[in-house]
Amino acid sequence: MTEAQECCPLERVYQEQFRNSNYCLAELKQRVERLEGVLSRAMLLLVANLAGVALMLLQQVL
């Protein structure tokens, strides 16, 4: 028997599943990166709004 015949008969199935899981992980990584970008922009907007409110209050006090 050759080495190829001694392999597990489901090896091709497992290889395909592994490739699919790699694709899913890459897609998940892209989604997480986009989410991080959106969240960082949202945090910057919140900080800018907070600074604006603080300046308004400071102007009213003075």
PDB file of C-alpha atoms in Angstrom:
ATOM      1  CA  MET A   1       0.000   0.000   0.000  1.00  0.00           C
ATOM      2  CA  THR A   2       1.176   3.486  -0.707  1.00  0.00           C
ATOM      3  CA  GLU A   3       1.283   6.233   1.834  1.00  0.00           C
ATOM      4  CA  ALA A   4      -1.740   7.979   0.295  1.00  0.00           C
ATOM      5  CA  GLN A   5      -3.844   4.849   0.705  1.00  0.00           C
ATOM      6  CA  GLU A   6      -2.895   4.486   4.358  1.00  0.00           C
ATOM      7  CA  CYS A   7      -4.371   7.874   5.237  1.00  0.00           C
ATOM      8  CA  CYS A   8      -7.643   8.194   7.032  1.00  0.00           C
ATOM      9  CA  PRO A   9     -10.559   8.067   4.584  1.00  0.00           C
ATOM     10  CA  LEU A  10     -12.052  11.182   6.165  1.00  0.00           C
ATOM     11  CA  GLU A  11      -8.852  13.188   5.893  1.00  0.00           C
ATOM     12  CA  ARG A  12     -10.149  15.241   2.963  1.00  0.00           C
ATOM     13  CA  VAL A  13     -13.291  16.087   4.896  1.00  0.00           C
ATOM     14  CA  TYR A  14     -11.226  17.184   7.892  1.00  0.00           C
ATOM     15  CA  GLN A  15      -8.949  19.276   5.694  1.00  0.00           C
ATOM     16  CA  GLU A  16     -11.941  21.026   4.142  1.00  0.00           C
ATOM     17  CA  GLN A  17     -13.450  21.680   7.564  1.00  0.00           C
ATOM     18  CA  PHE A  18     -10.105  23.102   8.712  1.00  0.00           C
ATOM     19  CA  ARG A  19      -9.969  25.412   5.675  1.00  0.00           C
ATOM     20  CA  ASN A  20     -13.536  26.540   6.362  1.00  0.00           C
ATOM     21  CA  SER A  21     -12.740  27.236  10.004  1.00  0.00           C
ATOM     22  CA  ASN A  22      -9.714  29.297   8.927  1.00  0.00           C
ATOM     23  CA  TYR A  23     -11.975  31.310   6.610  1.00  0.00           C
ATOM     24  CA  CYS A  24     -14.488  31.826   9.412  1.00  0.00           C
ATOM     25  CA  LEU A  25     -11.754  32.976  11.771  1.00  0.00           C
ATOM     26  CA  ALA A  26     -10.424  35.435   9.206  1.00  0.00           C
ATOM     27  CA  GLU A  27     -13.925  36.825   8.689  1.00  0.00           C
ATOM     28  CA  LEU A  28     -14.417  37.088  12.445  1.00  0.00           C
ATOM     29  CA  LYS A  29     -11.108  38.930  12.773  1.00  0.00           C
ATOM     30  CA  GLN A  30     -12.208  41.469  10.149  1.00  0.00           C
ATOM     31  CA  ARG A  31     -15.523  42.013  11.900  1.00  0.00           C
ATOM     32  CA  VAL A  32     -13.820  42.529  15.261  1.00  0.00           C
ATOM     33  CA  GLU A  33     -11.403  45.032  13.709  1.00  0.00           C
ATOM     34  CA  ARG A  34     -14.308  46.999  12.218  1.00  0.00           C
ATOM     35  CA  LEU A  35     -16.136  46.891  15.539  1.00  0.00           C
ATOM     36  CA  GLU A  36     -13.032  48.189  17.326  1.00  0.00           C
ATOM     37  CA  GLY A  37     -12.865  51.080  14.873  1.00  0.00           C
ATOM     38  CA  VAL A  38     -16.519  51.967  15.370  1.00  0.00           C
ATOM     39  CA  LEU A  39     -16.207  51.746  19.145  1.00  0.00           C
ATOM     40  CA  SER A  40     -13.096  53.922  19.219  1.00  0.00           C
ATOM     41  CA  ARG A  41     -14.848  56.598  17.140  1.00  0.00           C
ATOM     42  CA  ALA A  42     -17.867  56.421  19.433  1.00  0.00           C
ATOM     43  CA  MET A  43     -15.641  56.853  22.490  1.00  0.00           C
ATOM     44  CA  LEU A  44     -13.987  59.898  20.905  1.00  0.00           C
ATOM     45  CA  LEU A  45     -17.406  61.420  20.235  1.00  0.00           C
ATOM     46  CA  LEU A  46     -18.472  60.805  23.808  1.00  0.00           C
ATOM     47  CA  VAL A  47     -15.308  62.423  25.161  1.00  0.00           C
ATOM     48  CA  ALA A  48     -15.758  65.400  22.814  1.00  0.00           C
ATOM     49  CA  ASN A  49     -19.375  65.826  23.951  1.00  0.00           C
ATOM     50  CA  LEU A  50     -18.339  65.596  27.584  1.00  0.00           C
ATOM     51  CA  ALA A  51     -15.665  68.239  27.021  1.00  0.00           C
ATOM     52  CA  GLY A  52     -18.249  70.470  25.321  1.00  0.00           C
ATOM     53  CA  VAL A  53     -20.664  70.123  28.222  1.00  0.00           C
ATOM     54  CA  ALA A  54     -17.879  70.844  30.703  1.00  0.00           C
ATOM     55  CA  LEU A  55     -16.873  74.003  28.787  1.00  0.00           C
ATOM     56  CA  MET A  56     -20.489  75.168  28.629  1.00  0.00           C
ATOM     57  CA  LEU A  57     -20.896  74.715  32.367  1.00  0.00           C
ATOM     58  CA  LEU A  58     -17.610  76.515  32.991  1.00  0.00           C
ATOM     59  CA  GLN A  59     -18.760  79.464  30.850  1.00  0.00           C
ATOM     60  CA  GLN A  60     -22.039  79.680  32.744  1.00  0.00           C
ATOM     61  CA  VAL A  61     -20.229  79.668  36.083  1.00  0.00           C
ATOM     62  CA  LEU A  62     -17.850  82.408  34.973  1.00  0.00           C
TER      63      LEU A  62
END
